[in-house]
Short mmCIF file of C-alpha atoms and ligand atoms in Angstrom, two decimals:
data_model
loop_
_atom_site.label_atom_id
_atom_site.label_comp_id
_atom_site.label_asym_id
_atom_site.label_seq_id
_atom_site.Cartn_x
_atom_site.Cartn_y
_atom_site.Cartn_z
CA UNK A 29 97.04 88.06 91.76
CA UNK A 30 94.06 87.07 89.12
CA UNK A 31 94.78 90.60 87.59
CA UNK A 32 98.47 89.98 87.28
CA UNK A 33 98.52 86.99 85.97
CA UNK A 34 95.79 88.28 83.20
CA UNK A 35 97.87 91.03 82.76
CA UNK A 36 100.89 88.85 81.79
CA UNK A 37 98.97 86.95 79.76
CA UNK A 38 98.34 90.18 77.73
CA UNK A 39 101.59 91.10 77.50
CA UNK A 40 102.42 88.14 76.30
CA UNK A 41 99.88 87.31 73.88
CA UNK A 42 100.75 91.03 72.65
CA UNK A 43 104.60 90.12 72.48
CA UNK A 44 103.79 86.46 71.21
CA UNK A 45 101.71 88.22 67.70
CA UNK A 46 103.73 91.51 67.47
CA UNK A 47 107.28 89.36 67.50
CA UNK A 48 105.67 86.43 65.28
CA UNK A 49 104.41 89.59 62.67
CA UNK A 50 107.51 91.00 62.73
CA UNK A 51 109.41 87.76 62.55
CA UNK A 52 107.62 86.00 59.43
CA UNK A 53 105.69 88.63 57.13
CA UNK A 54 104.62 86.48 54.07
CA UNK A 55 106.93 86.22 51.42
CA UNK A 56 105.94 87.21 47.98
CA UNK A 57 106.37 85.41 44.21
CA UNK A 58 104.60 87.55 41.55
CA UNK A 59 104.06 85.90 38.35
CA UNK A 60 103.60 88.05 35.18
CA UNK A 61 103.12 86.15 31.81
CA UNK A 62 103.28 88.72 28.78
CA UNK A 63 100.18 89.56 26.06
CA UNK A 64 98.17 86.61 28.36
CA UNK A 65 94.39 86.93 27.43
CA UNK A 66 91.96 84.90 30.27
CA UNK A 67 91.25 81.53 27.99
CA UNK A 68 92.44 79.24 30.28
CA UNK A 69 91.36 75.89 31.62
CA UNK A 70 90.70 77.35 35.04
CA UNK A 71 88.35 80.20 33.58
CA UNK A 72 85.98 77.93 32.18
CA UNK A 73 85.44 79.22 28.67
CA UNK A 74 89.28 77.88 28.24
CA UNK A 75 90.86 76.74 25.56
CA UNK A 76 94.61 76.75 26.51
CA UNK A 77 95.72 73.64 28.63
CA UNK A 78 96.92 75.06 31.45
CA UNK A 79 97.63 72.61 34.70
CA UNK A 80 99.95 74.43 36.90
CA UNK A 81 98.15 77.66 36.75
CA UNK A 82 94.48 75.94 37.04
CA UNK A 83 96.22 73.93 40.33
CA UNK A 84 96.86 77.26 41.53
CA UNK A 85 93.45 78.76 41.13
CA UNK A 86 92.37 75.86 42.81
CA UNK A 87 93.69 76.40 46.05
CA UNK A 88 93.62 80.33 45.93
CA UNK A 89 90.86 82.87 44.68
CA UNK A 90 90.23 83.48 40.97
CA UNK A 91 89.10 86.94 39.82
CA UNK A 92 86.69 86.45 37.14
CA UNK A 93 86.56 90.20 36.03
CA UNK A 94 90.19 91.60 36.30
CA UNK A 95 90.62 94.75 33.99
CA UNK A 96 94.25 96.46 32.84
CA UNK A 97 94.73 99.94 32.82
CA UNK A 98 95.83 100.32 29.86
CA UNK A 99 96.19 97.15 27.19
CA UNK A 100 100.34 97.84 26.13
CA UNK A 101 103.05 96.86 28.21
CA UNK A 102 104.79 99.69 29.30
CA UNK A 103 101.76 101.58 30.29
CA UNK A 104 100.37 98.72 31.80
CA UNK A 105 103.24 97.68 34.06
CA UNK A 106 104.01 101.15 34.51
CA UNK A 107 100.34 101.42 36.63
CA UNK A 108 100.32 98.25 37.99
CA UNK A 109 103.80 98.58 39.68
CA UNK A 110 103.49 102.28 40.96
CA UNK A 111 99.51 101.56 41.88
CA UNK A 112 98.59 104.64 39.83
CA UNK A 113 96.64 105.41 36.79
CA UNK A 114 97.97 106.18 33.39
CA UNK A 115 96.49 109.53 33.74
CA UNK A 116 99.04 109.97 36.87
CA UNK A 117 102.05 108.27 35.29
CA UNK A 118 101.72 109.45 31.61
CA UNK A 119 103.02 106.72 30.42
CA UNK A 120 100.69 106.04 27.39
CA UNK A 121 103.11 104.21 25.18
CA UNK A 122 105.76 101.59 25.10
CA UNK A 123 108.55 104.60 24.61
CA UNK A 124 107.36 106.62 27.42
CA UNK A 125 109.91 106.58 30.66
CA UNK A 126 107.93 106.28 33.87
CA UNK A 127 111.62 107.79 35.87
CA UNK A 128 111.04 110.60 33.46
CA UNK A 129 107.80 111.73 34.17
CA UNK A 130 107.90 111.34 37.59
CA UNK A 131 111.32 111.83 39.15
CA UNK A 132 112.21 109.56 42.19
CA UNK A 133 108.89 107.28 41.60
CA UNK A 134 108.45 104.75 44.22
CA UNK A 135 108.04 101.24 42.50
CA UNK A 136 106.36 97.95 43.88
CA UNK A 137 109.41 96.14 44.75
CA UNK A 138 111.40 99.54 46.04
CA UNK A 139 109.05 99.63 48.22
CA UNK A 140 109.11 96.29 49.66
CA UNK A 141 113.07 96.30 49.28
CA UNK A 142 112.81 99.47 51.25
CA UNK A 143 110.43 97.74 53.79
CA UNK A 144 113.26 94.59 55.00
CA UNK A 145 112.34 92.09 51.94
CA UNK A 146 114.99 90.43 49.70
CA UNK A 147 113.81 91.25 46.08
CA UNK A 148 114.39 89.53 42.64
CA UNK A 149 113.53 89.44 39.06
CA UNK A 150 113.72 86.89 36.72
CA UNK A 151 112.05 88.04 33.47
CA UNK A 152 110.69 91.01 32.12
CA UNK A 153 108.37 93.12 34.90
CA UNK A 154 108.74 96.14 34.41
CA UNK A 155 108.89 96.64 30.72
CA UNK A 156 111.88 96.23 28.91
CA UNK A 157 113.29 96.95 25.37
CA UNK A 158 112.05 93.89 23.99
CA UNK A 159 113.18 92.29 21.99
CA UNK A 160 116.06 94.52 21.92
CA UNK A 161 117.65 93.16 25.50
CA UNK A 162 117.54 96.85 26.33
CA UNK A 163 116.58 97.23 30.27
CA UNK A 164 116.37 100.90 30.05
CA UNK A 165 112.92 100.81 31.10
CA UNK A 166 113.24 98.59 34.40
CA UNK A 167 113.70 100.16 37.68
CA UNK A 168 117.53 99.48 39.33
CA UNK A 169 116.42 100.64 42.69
CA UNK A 170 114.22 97.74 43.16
CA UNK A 171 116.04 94.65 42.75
CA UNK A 172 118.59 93.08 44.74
CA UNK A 173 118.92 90.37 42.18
CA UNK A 174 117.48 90.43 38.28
CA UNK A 175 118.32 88.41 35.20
CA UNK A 176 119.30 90.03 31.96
CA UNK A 177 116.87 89.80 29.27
CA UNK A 178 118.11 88.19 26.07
CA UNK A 179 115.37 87.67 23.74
CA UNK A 180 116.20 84.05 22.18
CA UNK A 181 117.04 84.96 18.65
CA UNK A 182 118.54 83.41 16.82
CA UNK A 183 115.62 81.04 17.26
CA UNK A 184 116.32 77.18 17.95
CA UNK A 185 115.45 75.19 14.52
CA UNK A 186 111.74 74.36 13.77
CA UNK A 187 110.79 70.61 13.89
CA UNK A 188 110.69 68.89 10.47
CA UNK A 189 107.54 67.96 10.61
CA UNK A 190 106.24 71.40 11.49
CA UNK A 191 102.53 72.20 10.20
CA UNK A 192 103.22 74.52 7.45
CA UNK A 193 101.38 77.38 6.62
CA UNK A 194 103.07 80.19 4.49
CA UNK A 195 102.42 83.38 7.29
CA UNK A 196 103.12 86.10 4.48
CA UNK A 197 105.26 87.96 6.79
CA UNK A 198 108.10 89.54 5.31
CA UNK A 199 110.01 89.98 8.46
CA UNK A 200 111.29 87.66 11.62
CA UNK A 201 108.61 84.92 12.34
CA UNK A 202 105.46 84.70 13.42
CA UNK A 203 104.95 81.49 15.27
CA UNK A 204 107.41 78.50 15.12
CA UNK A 205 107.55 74.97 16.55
CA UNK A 206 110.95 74.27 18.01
CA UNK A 207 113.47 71.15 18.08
CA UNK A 208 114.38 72.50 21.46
CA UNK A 209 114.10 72.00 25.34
CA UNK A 210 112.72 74.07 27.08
CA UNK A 211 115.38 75.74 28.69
CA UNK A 212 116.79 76.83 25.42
CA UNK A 213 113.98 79.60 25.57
CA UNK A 214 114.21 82.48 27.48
CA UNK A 215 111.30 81.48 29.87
CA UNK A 216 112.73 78.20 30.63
CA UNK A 217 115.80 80.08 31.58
CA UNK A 218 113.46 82.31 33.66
CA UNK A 219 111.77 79.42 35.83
CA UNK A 220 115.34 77.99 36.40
CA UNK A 221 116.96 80.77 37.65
CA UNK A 222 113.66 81.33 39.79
CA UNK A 223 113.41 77.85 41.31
CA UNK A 224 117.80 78.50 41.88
CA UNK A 225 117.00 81.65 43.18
CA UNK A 226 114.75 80.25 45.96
CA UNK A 227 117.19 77.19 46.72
CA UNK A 228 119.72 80.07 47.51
CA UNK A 229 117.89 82.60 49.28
CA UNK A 230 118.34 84.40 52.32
CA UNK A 231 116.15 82.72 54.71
CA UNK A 232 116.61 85.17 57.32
CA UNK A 233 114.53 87.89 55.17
CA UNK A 234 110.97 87.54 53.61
CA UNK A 235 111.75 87.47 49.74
CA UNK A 236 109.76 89.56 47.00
CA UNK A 237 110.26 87.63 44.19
CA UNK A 238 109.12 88.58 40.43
CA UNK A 239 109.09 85.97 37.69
CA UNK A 240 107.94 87.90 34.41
CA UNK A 241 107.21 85.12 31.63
CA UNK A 242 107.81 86.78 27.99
CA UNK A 243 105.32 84.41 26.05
CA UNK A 244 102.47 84.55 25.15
CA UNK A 245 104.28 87.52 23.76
CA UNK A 246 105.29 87.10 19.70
CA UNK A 247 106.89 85.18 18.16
CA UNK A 248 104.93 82.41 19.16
CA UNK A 249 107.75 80.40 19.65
CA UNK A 250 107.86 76.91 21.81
CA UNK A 251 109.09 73.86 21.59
CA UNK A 252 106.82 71.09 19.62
CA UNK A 253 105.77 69.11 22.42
CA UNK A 254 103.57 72.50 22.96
CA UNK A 255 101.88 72.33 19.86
CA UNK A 256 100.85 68.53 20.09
CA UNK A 257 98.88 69.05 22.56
CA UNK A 258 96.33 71.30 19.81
CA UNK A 259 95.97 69.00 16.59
CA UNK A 260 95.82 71.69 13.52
CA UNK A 261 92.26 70.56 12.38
CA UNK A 262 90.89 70.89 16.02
CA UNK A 263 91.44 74.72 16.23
CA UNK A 264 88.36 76.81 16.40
CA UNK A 265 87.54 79.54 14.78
CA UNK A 266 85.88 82.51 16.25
CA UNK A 267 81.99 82.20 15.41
CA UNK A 268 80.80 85.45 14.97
CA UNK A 269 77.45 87.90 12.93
CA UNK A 270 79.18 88.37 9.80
CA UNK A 271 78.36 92.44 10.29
CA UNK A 272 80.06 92.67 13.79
CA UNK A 273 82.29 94.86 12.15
CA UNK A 274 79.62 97.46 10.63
CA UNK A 275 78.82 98.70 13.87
CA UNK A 276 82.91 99.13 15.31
CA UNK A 277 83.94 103.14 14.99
CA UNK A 278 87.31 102.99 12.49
CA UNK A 279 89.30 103.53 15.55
CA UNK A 280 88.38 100.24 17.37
CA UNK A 281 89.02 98.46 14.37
CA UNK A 282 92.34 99.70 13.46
CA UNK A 283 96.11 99.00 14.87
CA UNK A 284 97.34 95.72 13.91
CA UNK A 285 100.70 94.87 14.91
CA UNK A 286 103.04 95.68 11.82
CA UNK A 287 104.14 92.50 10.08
CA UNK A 288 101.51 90.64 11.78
CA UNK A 289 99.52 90.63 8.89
CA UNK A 290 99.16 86.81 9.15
CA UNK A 291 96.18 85.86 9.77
CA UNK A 292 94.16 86.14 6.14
CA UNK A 293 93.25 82.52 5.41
CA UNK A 294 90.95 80.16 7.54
CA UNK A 295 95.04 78.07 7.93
CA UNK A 296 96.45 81.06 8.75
CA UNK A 297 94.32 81.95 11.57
CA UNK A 298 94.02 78.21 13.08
CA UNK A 299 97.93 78.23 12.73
CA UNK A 300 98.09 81.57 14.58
CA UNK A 301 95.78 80.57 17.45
CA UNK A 302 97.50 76.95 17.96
CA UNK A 303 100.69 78.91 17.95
CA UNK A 304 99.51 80.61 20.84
CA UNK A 305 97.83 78.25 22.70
CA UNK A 306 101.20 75.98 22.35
CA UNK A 307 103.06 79.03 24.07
CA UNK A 308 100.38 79.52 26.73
CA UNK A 309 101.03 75.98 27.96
CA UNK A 310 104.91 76.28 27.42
CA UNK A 311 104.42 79.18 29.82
CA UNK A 312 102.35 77.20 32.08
CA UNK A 313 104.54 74.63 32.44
CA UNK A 314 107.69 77.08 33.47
CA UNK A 315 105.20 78.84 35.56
CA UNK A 316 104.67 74.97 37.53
CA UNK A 317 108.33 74.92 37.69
CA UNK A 318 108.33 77.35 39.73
CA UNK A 319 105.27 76.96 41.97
CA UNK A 320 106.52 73.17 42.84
CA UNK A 321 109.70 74.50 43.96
CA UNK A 322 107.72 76.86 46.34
CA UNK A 323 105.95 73.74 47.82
CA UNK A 324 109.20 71.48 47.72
CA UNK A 325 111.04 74.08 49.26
CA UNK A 326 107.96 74.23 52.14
CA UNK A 327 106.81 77.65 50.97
CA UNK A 328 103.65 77.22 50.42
CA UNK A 329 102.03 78.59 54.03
CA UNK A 330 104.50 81.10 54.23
CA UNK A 331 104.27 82.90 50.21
CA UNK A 332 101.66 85.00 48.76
CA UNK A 333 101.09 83.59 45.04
CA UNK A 334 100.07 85.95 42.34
CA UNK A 335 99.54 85.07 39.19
CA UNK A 336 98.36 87.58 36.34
CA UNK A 337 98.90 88.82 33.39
CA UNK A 338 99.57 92.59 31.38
CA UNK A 339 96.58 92.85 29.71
CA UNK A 340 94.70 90.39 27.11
CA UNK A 341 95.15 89.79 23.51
CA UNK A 342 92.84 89.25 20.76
CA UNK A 343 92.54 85.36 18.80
CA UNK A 344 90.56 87.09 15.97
CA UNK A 345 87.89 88.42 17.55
CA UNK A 346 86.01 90.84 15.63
CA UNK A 347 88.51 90.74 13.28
CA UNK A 348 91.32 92.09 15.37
CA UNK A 349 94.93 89.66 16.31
CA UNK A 350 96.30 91.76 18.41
CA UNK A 351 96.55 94.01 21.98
CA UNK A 352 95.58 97.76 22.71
CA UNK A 353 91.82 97.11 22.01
CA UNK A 354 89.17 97.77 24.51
CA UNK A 355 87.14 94.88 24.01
CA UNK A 356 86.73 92.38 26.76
CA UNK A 357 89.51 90.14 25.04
CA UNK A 358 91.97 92.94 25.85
CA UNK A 359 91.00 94.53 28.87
CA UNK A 360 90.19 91.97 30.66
CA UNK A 361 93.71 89.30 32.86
CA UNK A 362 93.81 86.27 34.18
CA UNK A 363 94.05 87.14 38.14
CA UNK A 364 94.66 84.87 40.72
CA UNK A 365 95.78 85.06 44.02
CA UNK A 366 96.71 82.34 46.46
CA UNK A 367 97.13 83.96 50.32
CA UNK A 368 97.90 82.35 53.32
CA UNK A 369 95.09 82.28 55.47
CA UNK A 370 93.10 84.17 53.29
CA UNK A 371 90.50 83.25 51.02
CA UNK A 372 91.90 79.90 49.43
CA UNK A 373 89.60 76.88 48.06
CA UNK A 374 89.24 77.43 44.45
CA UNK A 375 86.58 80.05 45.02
CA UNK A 376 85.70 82.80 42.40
CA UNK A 377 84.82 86.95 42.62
CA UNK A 378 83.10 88.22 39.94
CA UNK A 379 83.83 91.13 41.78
CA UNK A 380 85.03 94.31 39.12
CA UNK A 381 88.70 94.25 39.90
CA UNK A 382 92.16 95.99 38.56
CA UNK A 383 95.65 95.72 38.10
CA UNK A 384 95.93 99.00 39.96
CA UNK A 385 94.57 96.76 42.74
CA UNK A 386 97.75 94.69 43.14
CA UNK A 387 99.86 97.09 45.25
CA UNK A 388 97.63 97.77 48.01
CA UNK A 389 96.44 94.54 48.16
CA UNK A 390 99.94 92.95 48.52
CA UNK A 391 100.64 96.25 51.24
CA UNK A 392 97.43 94.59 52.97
CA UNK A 393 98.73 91.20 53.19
CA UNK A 394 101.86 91.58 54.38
CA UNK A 395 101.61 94.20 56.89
CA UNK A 396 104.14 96.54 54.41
CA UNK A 397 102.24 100.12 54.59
CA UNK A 398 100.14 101.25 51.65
CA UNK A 399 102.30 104.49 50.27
CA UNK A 400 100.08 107.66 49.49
CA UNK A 401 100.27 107.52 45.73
CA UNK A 402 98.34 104.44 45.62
CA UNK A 403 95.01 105.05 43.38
CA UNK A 404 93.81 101.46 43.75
CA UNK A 405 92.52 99.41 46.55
CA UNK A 406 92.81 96.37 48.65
CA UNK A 407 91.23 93.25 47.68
CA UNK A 408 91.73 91.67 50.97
CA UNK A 409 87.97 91.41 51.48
CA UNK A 410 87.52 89.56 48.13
CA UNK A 411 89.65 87.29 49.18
CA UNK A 412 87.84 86.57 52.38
CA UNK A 413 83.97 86.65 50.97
CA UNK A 414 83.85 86.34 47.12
CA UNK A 415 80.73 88.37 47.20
CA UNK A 416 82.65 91.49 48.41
CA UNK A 417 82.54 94.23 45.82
CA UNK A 418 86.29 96.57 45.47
CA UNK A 419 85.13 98.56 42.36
CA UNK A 420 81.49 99.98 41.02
CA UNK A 421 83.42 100.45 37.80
CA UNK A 422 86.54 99.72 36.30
CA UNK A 423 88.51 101.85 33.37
CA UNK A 424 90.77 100.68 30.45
CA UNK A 425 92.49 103.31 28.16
CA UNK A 426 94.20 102.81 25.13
CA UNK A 427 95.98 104.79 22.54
CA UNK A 428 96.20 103.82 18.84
CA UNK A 429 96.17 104.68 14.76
CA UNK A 430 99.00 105.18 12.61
CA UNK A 431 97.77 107.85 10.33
CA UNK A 432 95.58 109.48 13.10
CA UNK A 433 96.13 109.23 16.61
CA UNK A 434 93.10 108.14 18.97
CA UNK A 435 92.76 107.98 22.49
CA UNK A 436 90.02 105.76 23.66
CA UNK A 437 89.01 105.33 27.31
CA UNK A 438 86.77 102.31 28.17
CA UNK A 439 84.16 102.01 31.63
CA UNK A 440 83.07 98.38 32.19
CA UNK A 441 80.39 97.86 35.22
CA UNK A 442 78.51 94.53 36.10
CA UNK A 443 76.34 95.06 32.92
CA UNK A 444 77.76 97.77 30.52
CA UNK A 445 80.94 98.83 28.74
CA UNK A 446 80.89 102.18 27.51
CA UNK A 447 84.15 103.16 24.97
CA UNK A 448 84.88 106.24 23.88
CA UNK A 449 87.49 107.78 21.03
CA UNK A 450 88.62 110.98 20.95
CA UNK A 451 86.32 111.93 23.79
CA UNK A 452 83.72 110.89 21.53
CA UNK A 453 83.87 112.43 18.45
CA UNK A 454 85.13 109.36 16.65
CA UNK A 455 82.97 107.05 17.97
CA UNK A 456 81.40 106.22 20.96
CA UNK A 457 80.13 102.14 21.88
CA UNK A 458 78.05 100.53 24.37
CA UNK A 459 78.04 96.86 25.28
CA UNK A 460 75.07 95.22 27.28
CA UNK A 461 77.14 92.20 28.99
CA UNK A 462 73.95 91.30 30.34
CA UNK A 463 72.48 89.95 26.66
CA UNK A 464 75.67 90.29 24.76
CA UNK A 465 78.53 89.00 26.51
CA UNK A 466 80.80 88.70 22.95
CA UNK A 467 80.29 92.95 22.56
CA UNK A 468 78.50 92.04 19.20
CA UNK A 469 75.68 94.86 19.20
CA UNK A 470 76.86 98.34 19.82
CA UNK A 471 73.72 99.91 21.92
CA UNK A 472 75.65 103.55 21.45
CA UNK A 473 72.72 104.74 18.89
CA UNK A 474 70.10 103.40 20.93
CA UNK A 475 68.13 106.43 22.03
CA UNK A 476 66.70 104.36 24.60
CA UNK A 477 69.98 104.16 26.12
CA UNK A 478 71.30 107.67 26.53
CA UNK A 479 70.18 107.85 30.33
CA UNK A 480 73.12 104.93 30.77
CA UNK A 481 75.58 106.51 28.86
CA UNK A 482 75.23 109.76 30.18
CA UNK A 483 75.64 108.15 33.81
CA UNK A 484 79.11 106.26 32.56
CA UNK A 485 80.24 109.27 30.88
CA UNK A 486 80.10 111.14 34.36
CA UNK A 487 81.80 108.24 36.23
CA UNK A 488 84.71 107.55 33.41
CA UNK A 489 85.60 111.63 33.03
CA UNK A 490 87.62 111.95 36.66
CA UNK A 491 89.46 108.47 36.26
CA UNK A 492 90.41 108.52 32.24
CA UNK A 493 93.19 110.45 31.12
CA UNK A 494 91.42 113.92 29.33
CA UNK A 495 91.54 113.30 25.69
CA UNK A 496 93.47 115.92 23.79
CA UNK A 497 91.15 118.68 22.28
CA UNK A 498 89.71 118.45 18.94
CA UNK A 499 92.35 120.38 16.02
CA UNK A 500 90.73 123.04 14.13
CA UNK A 501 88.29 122.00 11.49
CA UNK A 502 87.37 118.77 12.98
CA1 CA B 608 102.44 92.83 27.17
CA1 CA B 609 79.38 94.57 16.26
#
């Protein structure tokens, strides 16, 4: 009798977790802000004024060293949402068509779509023609619900009483405080079709949904209340050796945005950097929007939170005001993730992460099977002890010049970066984070050194994407 009853106790308590698994798997809201470097209030060495996203760091685990891929949007977005590296998607620039190069990819949300969850976008995940409104480049298969992308030109009316400082830009704008709500901007729009889209949604299915946030990106556009909170004369700027530069290989120091050539006079540069800042919180405060409608709506214990970025972006750091740099400004995202019953507290990994990391680790959460492309890996047990360790190494690749083309490919571990161009022969750098945590003094022509380089040479050649071979003559 004792072993029946034990026995339908096990059946039951079997039945009981497999029916309330299958019955509730986590839901999902991924938030993506665009050209997002990791100087915010929750990462300590902030200087954007960011509540909503510091609330949700504190209640979730922070990833102190998260690392894109590859420091452009398309590529970026192109790894993060298949799991795989730029060397597997080719996708290397923002023209490149991940459908093209890999007929009948399977995508981040396809796949959840494809495992029972209700999926929607609101924004720009995967990458789109912007500012074009072209969607060409997002994925149709994966959405049961998305939002056109309108970029908001023309833009609302700048405030009166705007700081002025001529930008020199021939073209469009580069930064520009608004006489406008918020909602008059595509990301208010975004939050408010979010927070409608989770008022309305199917309760009877666990919903994947993606909220892409455009700004950062340029123009730094937001509405003034966004630029009060940074007086003009209180804007840093960067404090750096005045030869940081001498030691930077031509291709590191090159690829500026064209037109962005803004950013020549002390004004110009605290006008550029406020201008950002002001959009950072703009975005912060859509991004609260819609995390307070996930706890109004009782969400909270039932939705996985992510909140990251594409890759970084440079506020004038050796010299450079822009993305697709491998310096830590650029390679280096805001990541945070907020799991039910996992990890939680405000806690911090310095753990070596990557973007790649996101689809396997959302796969691990919510029960959805891990599909064999992925190249990334779980962070589950980050989450749980924020002394786990995912990654010996991480990699960042980038591709720029005008004149020339360069590929560079970047290996950061606890203590080094190592960068290389053109497989090396146009320039090679190495970083000691340990004493130089600003990448200052290039160690690459440090004989003393060669032993380390060698060794990060050998672990960055199978993960990078092989450089193309040196043209005759050079
Ligand atoms: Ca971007
Ligand atoms: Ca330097």
């Amino acid at each position: 009798m004792k072993l029946r009853v034990n026995f339908c106790l096990l059946i039951s308590s079997f039945v009981s977790s497999a029916w309330l698994h299958a019955a509730a798997p986590p839901n999902v809201l991924l938030i993506v802000s665009d050209d997002l470097n990791a100087r915010l209030g929750c990462y300590g060495e902030g200087i954007a004024k960011t509540p909503n996203i510091d609330g949700l760091a504190k209640h979730g685990v922070l990833f102190e060293r998260a690392y894109c891929q590859f420091p452009h949007c398309n590529p970026s977005r192109s790894s993060f949402l298949t799991g795989m590296r730029p060397r597997t998607t080719r996708v290397t620039n923002n023209e490149d068509s991940l459908y093209q190069n890999i007929p009948g990819v399977m995508t981040l949300p396809r796949w959840f779509r494809e495992h029972g969850y209700a999926t929607a976008r609101c924004g720009k995940i995967f990458h789109l023609g912007v500012p074009s409104g072209d969607e060409s480049m997002d994925d149709p298969r994966a959405w049961d619900f998305g939002t056109p992308f309108k970029d908001e030109r023309p833009y609302p009316k700048a405030r009166a009483s705007a700081v002025k400082v001529e930008t020199g830009k021939k073209k469009g704008i580069g930064w520009q405080e608004t006489e406008c709500s918020d909602d008059d901007l595509v990301d208010g729009n975004f939050a408010r079709t979010a927070v409608e889209w989770l008022e309305r949604r199917d309760a009877a299915r666990p919903f994947f949904l993606a909220v892409g946030f455009h700004r950062p990106h340029l123009p730094l556009v937001a509405p003034a209340k966004y630029f009060d909170l940074y007086p003009f004369d209180a804007i840093k700027l960067p404090d750096e050796p005045a030869d940081d530069v001498d030691d930077i290989p031509p291709p590191a120091r090159n690829g500026a945005v064209p037109g962005y050539a803004i950013t020549t006079t002390p004004d110009q540069r605290r006008a550029a950097i406020r201008a950002y800042l002001a959009t950072v919180s703009f975005m912060d405060a859509q991004a609260g929007r819609v995390l307070d409608a996930v706890q109004r709506l009782g969400l909270s214990e039932s939705t996985i939170v992510i909140f990251m970025s594409d890759h970084g972006w440079h506020l004038g750091e050796h010299g450079l005001w822009h993305k697709r740099s491998l310096f830590e400004e650029c390679a280096r995202v805001p990541f945070i993730i907020r799991a039910p019953g996992a990890g939680g507290n405000g806690r911090h990994s310095a753990g070596l992460v990557e973007l790649l990391d996101l689809f396997p680790t959302l796969c691990d959460l919510t029960g959805v099977p891990a599909p064999a492309q992925i190249e990334g890996k779980s962070l589950r047990p980050l989450l749980n002890d924020p002394a786990a360790i995912a990654h010996e190494a991480v990699v960042t690749e980038a591709r720029r010049g005008t004149d020339a083309e360069f590929w560079g490919r970047s290996i950061r571990t606890p203590r080094w970066r190592y960068t290389e161009w053109n497989g090396g022969r146009d320039g090679v750098e190495l970083y000691d984070h340990d004493a130089d945590p600003h990448e200052f003094a290039n160690l690459a022509g440090d004989e003393r050194h060669a032993g380390t380089i060698s060794q990060l040479k050998k672990m960055l050649a199978p993960l990078a994407i092989t450089p193309a071979p040196a043209k005759p003559g050079q």
